[in-house]
GROMACS .gro file of C-alpha atoms in nm:
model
  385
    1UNK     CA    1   2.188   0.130  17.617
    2UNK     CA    2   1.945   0.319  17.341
    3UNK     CA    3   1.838   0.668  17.303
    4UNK     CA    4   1.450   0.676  17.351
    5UNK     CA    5   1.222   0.953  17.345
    6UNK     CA    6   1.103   1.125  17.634
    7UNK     CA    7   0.734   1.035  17.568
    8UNK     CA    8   0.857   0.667  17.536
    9UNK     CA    9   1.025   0.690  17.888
   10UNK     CA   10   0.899   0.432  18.186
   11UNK     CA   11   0.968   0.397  18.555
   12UNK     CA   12   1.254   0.166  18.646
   13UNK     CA   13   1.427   0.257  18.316
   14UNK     CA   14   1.766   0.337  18.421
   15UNK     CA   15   1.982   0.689  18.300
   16UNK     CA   16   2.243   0.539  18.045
   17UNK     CA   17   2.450   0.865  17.985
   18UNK     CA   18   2.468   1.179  18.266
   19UNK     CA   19   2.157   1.435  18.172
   20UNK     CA   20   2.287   1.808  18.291
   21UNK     CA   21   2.010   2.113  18.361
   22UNK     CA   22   2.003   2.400  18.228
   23UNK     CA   23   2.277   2.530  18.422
   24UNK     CA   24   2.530   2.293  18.311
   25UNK     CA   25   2.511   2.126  18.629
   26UNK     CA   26   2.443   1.676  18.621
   27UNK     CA   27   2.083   1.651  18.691
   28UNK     CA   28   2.057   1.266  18.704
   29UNK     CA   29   2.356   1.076  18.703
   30UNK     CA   30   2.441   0.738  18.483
   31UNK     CA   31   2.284   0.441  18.673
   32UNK     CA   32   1.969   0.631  18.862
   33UNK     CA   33   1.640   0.483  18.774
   34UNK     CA   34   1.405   0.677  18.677
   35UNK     CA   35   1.054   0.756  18.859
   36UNK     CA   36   0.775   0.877  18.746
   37UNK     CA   37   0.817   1.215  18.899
   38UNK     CA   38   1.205   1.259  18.725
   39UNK     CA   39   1.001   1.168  18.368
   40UNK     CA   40   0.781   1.426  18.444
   41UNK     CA   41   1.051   1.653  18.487
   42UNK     CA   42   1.242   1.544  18.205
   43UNK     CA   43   0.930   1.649  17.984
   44UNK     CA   44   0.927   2.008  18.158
   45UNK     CA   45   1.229   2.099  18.116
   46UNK     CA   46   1.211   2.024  17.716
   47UNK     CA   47   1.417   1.754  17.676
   48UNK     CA   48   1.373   1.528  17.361
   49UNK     CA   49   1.542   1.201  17.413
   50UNK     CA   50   1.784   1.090  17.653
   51UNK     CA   51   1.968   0.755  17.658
   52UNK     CA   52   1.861   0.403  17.890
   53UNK     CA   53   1.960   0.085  17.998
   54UNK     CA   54   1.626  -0.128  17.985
   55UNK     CA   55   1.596  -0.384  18.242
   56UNK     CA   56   1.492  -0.596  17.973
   57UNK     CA   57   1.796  -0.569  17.802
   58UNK     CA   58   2.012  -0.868  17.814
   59UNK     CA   59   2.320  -0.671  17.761
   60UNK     CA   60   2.477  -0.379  17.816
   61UNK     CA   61   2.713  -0.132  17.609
   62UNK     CA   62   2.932   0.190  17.833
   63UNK     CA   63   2.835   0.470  17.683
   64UNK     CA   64   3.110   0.611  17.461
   65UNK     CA   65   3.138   0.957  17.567
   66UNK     CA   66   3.310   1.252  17.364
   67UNK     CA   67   3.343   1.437  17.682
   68UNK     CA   68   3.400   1.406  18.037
   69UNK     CA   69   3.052   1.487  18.164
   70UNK     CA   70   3.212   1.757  18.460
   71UNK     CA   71   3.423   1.853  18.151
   72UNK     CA   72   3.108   1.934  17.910
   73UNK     CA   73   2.912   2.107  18.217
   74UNK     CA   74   3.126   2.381  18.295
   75UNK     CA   75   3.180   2.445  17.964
   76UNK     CA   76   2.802   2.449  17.918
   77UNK     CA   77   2.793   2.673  18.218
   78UNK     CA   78   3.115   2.899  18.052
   79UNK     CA   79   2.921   2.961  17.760
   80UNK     CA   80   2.588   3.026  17.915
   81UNK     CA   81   2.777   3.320  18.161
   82UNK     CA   82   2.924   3.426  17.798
   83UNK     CA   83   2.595   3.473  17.596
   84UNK     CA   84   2.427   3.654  17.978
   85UNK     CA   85   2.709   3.874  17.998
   86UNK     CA   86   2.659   3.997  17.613
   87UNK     CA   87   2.269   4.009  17.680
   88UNK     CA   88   2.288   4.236  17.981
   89UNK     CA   89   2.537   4.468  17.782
   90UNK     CA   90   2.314   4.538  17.473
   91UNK     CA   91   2.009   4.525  17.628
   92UNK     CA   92   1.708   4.609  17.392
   93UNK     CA   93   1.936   4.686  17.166
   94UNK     CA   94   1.875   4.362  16.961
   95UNK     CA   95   1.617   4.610  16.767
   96UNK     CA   96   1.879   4.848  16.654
   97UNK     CA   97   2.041   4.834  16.278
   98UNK     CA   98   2.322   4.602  16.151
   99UNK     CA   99   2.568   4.880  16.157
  100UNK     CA  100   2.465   4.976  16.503
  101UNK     CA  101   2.487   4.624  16.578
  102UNK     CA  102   2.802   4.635  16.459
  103UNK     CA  103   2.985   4.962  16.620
  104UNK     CA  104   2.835   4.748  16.984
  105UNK     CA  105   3.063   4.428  16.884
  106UNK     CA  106   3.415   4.697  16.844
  107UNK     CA  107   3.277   4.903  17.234
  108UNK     CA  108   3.510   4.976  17.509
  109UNK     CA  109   3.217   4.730  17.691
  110UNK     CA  110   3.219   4.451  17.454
  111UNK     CA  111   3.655   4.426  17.426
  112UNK     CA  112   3.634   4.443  17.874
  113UNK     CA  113   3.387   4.149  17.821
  114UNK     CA  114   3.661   3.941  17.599
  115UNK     CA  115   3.906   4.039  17.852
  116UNK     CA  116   4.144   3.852  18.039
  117UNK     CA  117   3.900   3.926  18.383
  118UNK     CA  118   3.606   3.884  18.154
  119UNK     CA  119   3.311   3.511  18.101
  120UNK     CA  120   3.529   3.437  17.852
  121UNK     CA  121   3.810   3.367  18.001
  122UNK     CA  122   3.674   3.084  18.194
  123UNK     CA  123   3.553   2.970  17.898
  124UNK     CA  124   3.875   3.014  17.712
  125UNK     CA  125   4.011   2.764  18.000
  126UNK     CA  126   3.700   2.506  17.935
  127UNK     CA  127   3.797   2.532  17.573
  128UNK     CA  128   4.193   2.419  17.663
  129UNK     CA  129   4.057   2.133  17.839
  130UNK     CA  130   3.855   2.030  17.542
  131UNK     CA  131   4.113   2.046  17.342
  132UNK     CA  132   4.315   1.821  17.545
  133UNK     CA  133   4.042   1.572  17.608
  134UNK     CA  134   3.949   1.540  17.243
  135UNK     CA  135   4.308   1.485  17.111
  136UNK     CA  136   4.333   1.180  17.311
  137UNK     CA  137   4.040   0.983  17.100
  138UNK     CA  138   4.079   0.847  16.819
  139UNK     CA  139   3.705   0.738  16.664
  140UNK     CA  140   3.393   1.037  16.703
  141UNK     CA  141   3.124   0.880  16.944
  142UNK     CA  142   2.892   0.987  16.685
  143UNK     CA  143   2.594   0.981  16.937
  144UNK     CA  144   2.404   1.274  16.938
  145UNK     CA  145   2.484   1.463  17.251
  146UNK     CA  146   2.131   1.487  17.517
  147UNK     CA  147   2.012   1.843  17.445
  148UNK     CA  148   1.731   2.029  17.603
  149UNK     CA  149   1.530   2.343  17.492
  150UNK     CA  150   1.724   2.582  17.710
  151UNK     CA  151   2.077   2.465  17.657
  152UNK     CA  152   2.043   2.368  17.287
  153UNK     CA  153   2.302   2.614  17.128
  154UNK     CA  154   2.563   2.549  17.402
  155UNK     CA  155   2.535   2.185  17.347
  156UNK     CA  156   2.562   2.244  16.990
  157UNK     CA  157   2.836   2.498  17.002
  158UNK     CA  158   3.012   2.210  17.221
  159UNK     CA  159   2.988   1.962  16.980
  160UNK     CA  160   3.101   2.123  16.710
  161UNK     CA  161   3.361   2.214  16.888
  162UNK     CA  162   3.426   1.836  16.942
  163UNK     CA  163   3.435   1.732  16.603
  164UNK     CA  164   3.613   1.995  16.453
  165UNK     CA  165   3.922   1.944  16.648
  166UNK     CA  166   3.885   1.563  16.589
  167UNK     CA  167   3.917   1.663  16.216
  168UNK     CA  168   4.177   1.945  16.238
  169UNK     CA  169   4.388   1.665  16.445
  170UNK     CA  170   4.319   1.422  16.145
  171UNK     CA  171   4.436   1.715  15.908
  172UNK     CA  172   4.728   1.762  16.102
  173UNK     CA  173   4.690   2.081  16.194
  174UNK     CA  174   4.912   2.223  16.404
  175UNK     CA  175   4.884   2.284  16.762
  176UNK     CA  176   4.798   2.637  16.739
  177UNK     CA  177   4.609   2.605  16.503
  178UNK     CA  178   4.386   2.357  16.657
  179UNK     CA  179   4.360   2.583  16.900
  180UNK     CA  180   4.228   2.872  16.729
  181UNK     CA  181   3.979   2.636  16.565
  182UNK     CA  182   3.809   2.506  16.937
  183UNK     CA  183   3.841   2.897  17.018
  184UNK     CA  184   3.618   2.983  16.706
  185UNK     CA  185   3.403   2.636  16.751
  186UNK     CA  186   3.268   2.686  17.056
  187UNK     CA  187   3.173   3.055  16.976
  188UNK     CA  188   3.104   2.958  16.631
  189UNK     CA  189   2.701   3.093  16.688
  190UNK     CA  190   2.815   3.389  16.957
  191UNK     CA  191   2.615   3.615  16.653
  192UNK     CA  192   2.331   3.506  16.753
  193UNK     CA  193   2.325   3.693  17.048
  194UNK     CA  194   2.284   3.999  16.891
  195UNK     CA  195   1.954   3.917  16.680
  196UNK     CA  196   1.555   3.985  16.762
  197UNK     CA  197   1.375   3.621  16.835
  198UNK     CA  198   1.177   3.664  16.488
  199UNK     CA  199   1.409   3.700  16.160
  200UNK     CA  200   1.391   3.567  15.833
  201UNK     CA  201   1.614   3.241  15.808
  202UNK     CA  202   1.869   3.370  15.509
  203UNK     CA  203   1.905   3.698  15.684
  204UNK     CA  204   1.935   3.513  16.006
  205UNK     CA  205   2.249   3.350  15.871
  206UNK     CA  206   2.377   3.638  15.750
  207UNK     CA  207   2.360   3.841  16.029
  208UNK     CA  208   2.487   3.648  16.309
  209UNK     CA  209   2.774   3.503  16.084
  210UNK     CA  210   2.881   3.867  16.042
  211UNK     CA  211   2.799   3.999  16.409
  212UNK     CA  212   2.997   3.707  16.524
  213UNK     CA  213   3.302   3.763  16.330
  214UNK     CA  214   3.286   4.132  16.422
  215UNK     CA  215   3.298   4.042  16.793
  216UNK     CA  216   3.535   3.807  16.805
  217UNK     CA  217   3.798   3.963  16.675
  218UNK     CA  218   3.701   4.282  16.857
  219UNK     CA  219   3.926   4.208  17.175
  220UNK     CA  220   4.247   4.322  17.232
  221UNK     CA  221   4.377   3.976  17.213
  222UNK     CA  222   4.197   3.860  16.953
  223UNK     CA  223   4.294   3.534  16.761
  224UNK     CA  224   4.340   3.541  16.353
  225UNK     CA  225   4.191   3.275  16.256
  226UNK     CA  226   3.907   3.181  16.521
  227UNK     CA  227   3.687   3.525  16.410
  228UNK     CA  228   3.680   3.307  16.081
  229UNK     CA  229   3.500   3.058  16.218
  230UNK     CA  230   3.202   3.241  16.311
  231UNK     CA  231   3.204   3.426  15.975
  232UNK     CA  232   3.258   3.109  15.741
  233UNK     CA  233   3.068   2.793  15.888
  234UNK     CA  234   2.754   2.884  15.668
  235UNK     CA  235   2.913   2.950  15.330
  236UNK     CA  236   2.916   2.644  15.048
  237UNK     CA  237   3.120   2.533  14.798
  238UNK     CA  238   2.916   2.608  14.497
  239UNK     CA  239   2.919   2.989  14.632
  240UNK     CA  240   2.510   2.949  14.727
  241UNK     CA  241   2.624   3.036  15.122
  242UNK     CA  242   2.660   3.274  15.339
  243UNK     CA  243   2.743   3.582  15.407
  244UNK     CA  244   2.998   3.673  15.177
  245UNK     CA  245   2.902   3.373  14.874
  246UNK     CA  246   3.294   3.241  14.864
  247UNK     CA  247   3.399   2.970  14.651
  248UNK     CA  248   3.553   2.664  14.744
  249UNK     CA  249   3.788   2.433  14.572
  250UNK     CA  250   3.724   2.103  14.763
  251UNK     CA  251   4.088   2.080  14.850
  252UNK     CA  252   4.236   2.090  15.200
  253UNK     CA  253   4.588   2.289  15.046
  254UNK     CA  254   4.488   2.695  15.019
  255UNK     CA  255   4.534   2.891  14.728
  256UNK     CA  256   4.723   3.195  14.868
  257UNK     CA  257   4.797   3.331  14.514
  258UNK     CA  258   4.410   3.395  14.447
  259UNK     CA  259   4.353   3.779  14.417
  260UNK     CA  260   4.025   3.776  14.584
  261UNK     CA  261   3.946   3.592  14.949
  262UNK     CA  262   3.964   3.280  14.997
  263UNK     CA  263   3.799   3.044  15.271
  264UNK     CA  264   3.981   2.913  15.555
  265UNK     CA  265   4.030   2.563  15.644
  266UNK     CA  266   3.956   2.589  15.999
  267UNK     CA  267   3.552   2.780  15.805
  268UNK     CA  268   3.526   2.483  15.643
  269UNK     CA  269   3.598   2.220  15.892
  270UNK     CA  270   3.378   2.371  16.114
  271UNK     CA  271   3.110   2.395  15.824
  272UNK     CA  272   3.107   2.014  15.832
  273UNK     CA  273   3.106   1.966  16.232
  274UNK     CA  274   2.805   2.223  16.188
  275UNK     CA  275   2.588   2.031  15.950
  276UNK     CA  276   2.651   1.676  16.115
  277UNK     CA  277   2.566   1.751  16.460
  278UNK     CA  278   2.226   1.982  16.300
  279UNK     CA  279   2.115   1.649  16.120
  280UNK     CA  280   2.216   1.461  16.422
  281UNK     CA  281   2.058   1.673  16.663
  282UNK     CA  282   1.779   1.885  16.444
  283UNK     CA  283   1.647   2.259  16.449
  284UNK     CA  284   1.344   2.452  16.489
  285UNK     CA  285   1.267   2.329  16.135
  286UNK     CA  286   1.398   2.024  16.106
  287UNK     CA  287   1.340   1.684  16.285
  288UNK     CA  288   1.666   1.536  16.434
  289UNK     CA  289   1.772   1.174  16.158
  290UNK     CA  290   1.962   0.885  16.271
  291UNK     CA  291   2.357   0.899  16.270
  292UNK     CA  292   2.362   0.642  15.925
  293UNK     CA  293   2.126   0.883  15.772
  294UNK     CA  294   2.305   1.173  15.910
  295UNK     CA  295   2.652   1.030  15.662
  296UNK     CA  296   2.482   0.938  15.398
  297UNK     CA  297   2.356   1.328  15.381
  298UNK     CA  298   2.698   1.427  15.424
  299UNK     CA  299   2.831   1.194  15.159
  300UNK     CA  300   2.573   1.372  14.930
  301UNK     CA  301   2.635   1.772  15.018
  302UNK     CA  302   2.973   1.683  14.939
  303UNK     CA  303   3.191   1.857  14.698
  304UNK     CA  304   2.865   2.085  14.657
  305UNK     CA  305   2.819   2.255  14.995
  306UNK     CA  306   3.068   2.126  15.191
  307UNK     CA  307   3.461   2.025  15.152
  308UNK     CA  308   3.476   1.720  14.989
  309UNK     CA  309   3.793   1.614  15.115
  310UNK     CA  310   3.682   1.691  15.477
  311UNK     CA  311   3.380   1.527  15.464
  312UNK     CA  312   3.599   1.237  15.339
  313UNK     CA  313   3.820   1.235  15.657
  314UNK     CA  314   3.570   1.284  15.858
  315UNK     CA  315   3.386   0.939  15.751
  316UNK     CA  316   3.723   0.767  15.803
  317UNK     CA  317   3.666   0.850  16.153
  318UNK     CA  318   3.298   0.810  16.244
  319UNK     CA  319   3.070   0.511  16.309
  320UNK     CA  320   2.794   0.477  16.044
  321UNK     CA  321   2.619   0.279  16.315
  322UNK     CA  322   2.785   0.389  16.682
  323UNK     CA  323   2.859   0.201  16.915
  324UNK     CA  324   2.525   0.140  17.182
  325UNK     CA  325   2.290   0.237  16.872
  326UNK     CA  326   1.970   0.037  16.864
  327UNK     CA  327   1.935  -0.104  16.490
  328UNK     CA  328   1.657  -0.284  16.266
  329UNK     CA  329   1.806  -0.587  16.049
  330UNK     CA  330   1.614  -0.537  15.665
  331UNK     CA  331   1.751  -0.831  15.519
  332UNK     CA  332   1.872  -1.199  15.606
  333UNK     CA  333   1.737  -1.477  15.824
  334UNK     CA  334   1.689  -1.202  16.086
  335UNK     CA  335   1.468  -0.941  15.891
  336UNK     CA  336   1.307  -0.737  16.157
  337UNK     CA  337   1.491  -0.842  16.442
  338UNK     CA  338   1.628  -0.566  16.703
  339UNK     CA  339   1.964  -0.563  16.817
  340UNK     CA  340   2.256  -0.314  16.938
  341UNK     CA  341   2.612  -0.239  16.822
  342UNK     CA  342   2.852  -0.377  17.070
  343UNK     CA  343   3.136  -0.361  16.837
  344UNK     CA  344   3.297  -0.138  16.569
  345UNK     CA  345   3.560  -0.233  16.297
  346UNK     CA  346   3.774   0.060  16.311
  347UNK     CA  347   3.838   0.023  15.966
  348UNK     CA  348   3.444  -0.083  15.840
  349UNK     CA  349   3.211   0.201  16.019
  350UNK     CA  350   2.939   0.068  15.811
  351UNK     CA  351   2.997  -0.343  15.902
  352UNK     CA  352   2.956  -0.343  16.266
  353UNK     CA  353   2.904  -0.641  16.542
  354UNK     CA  354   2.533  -0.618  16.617
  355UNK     CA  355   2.378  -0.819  16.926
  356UNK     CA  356   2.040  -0.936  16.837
  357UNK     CA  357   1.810  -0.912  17.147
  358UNK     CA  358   1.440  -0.924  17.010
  359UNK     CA  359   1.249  -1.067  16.710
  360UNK     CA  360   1.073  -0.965  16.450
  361UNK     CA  361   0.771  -0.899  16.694
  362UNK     CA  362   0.952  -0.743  16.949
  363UNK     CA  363   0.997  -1.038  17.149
  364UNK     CA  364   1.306  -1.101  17.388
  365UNK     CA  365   1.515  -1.395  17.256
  366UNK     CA  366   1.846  -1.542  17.393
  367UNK     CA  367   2.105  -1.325  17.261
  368UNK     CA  368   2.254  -1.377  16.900
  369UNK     CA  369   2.586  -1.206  16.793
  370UNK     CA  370   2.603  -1.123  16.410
  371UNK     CA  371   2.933  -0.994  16.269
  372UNK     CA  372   2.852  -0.806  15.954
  373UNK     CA  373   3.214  -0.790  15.854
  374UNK     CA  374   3.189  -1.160  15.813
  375UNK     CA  375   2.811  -1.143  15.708
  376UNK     CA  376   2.738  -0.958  15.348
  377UNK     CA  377   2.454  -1.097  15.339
  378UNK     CA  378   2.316  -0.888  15.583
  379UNK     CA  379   2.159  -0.471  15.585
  380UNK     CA  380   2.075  -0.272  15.900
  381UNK     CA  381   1.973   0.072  15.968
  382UNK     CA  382   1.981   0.256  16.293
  383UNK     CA  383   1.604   0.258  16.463
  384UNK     CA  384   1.419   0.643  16.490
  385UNK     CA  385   1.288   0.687  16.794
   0.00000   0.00000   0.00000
């Protein structure tokens, strides 16, 4: 199985992960082989990538999956009847001023919306079961999730939601707490609801960081520490983020004797789940990288924008190279040859198994198995598209 591009795409490939539509519902299941017609369609509906199993393939790796695939529809479809509901409230209201903005979040409208009858309840029960898959695992897929033009910020909001619990488990949060932090995850964005199409990036960030925090903790019900989430997942270390510039201290214990505030763990976890799954997945202005180049951005935002101590737990739990990742040897006997990650070290993300199935000119060859654990000698990186 490898992630190819869309444009790369050829009848009698065959689907290697579900692919869902823009109503959260599976559009072509694992195993269907793909026609010219469904590539096509693929390209119309604005997907980027999706993942295959050749037929040329010798081998073949099951998809590791974050998510149940029913599981991750119907929260993509909770969150889409979310963000509608909010939409048909404020209307063309999106032009109106912050403060304006603002007094719509705290409405007798918006509170019956985060009711118990409300979108969000459903979604509040999509989040529980979430939270219950997720616990169970103990390694991040790492695979960037399929994501489409329509559906992009729900997927996103989704993953992030993912890996945030996997590293509030690993921080040994506690159960509520974990809670609150899928709660705030998966509405982590909700702000930008509220915001006109065209706005500049900074004030952008600042603006749906601030709506969202305003909303969520708006209802009557409201969580303490989930509205944090939505206000805290763009601010840095240094004190260069946003909105409110805090300081942070790279340290997972909190200082609750500093006399001005201070940033949440649950912000900052979800700060790190936010910037992985942008490099992994990209944004309007940024092209998507491969998961090895993905860490090694991490590992160098570190201690400056982000949690250094997070970002260190979160490497002791993600594949540099994940498993079903197409890679490129760059040195040894094999320079150049092709091969796939069939098995992961738990405790070596970056020394994998890799299967070698074609040479240095692209040509099939009898399968070789290289341990890189047991091979120093030996470099790969994870092929772009």
């Amino acid at each position: 199985m490898r992630l190819v591009s869309v444009r790369n795409l050829r009848p009698g490939f065959v689907v290697g992960r579900p692919i869902m539509d823009e109503g959260g519902q599976i559009l072509l299941h694992q195993g269907v082989a793909l026609t010219l017609d469904y590539i096509e369609a693929l390209v119309a509906k604005g997907y980027g990538a999706i993942y295959v199993q050749d037929p040329e393939d010798p081998i073949y790796v099951p998809p590791d999956e974050d998510l149940n695939p029913v599981t991750r529809a119907k929260a993509v479809h909770a969150l889409d009847r979310v963000y509608s509901a909010i939409k048909d409230e404020i209307g063309d209201l999106r032009e109106q001023t912050f403060e304006r903005l603002k007094g719509i979040c705290h409405s007798q409208a918006m509170k019956s919306l985060l009711g118990e009858r409300g979108p969000f309840e459903a979604l509040n029960t999509s989040t529980n079961t979430i939270l219950n898959e997720v616990l169970d695992r103990k390694i991040l897929a790492g695979l960037t999730t399929i994501k489409m033009t329509d559906t992009y910020l729900h997927h996103h909001c989704i993953d992030v939601c993912v890996i945030s619990i996997m590293l509030g488990q690993a921080l040994e949060l506690s159960e509520d707490h974990l809670r609150q932090l899928a709660t705030g995850c998966i509405l982590h964005d909700i702000g930008k609801v509220f915001l006109r199409q065209r706005v500049a990036p900074i004030t952008e960030i600042r603006q749906h960081t601030l709506l969202g925090y305003e909303l969520l903790r708006s209802g009557e019900n409201a969580d303490i520490l989930a509205p944090h989430v939505a206000l805290e997942h763009h601010e840095y270390q240094d004190g260069s983020g946003e909105p409110r510039g805090l300081r942070g201290t790279n340290t997972i214990e909190r200082n609750r004797k500093s006399s001005g505030p201070v940033l949440t763990l649950i912000g900052e976890i979800a700060a790190v789940a936010n910037v992985y799954d942008n490099l992994l997945s990209g944004s309007a202005s940024t092209p998507p990288i491969p998961p090895d180049h993905a860490v090694q951005t991490l590992q160098y935002v570190a201690g400056k924008q982000l949690n250094q101590a997070i970002v260190r737990t979160f490497l002791r739990m993600t594949p540099v190279y994940p498993l079903g990742i197409e890679v490129l040897v760059r040195s040894g006997r094999y320079r150049n040859y092709t091969g796939i990650v069939t098995r992961i070290h738990p405790d070596h993300f970056d020394r994998p198994v890799v299967t070698l199935i074609r040479d240095n000119h692209g040509r099939p060859i009898p399968v070789i198995e290289v341990n890189l654990l047991e091979q120093p000698q030996f470099t790969i990186r994870c092929k772009m598209l």
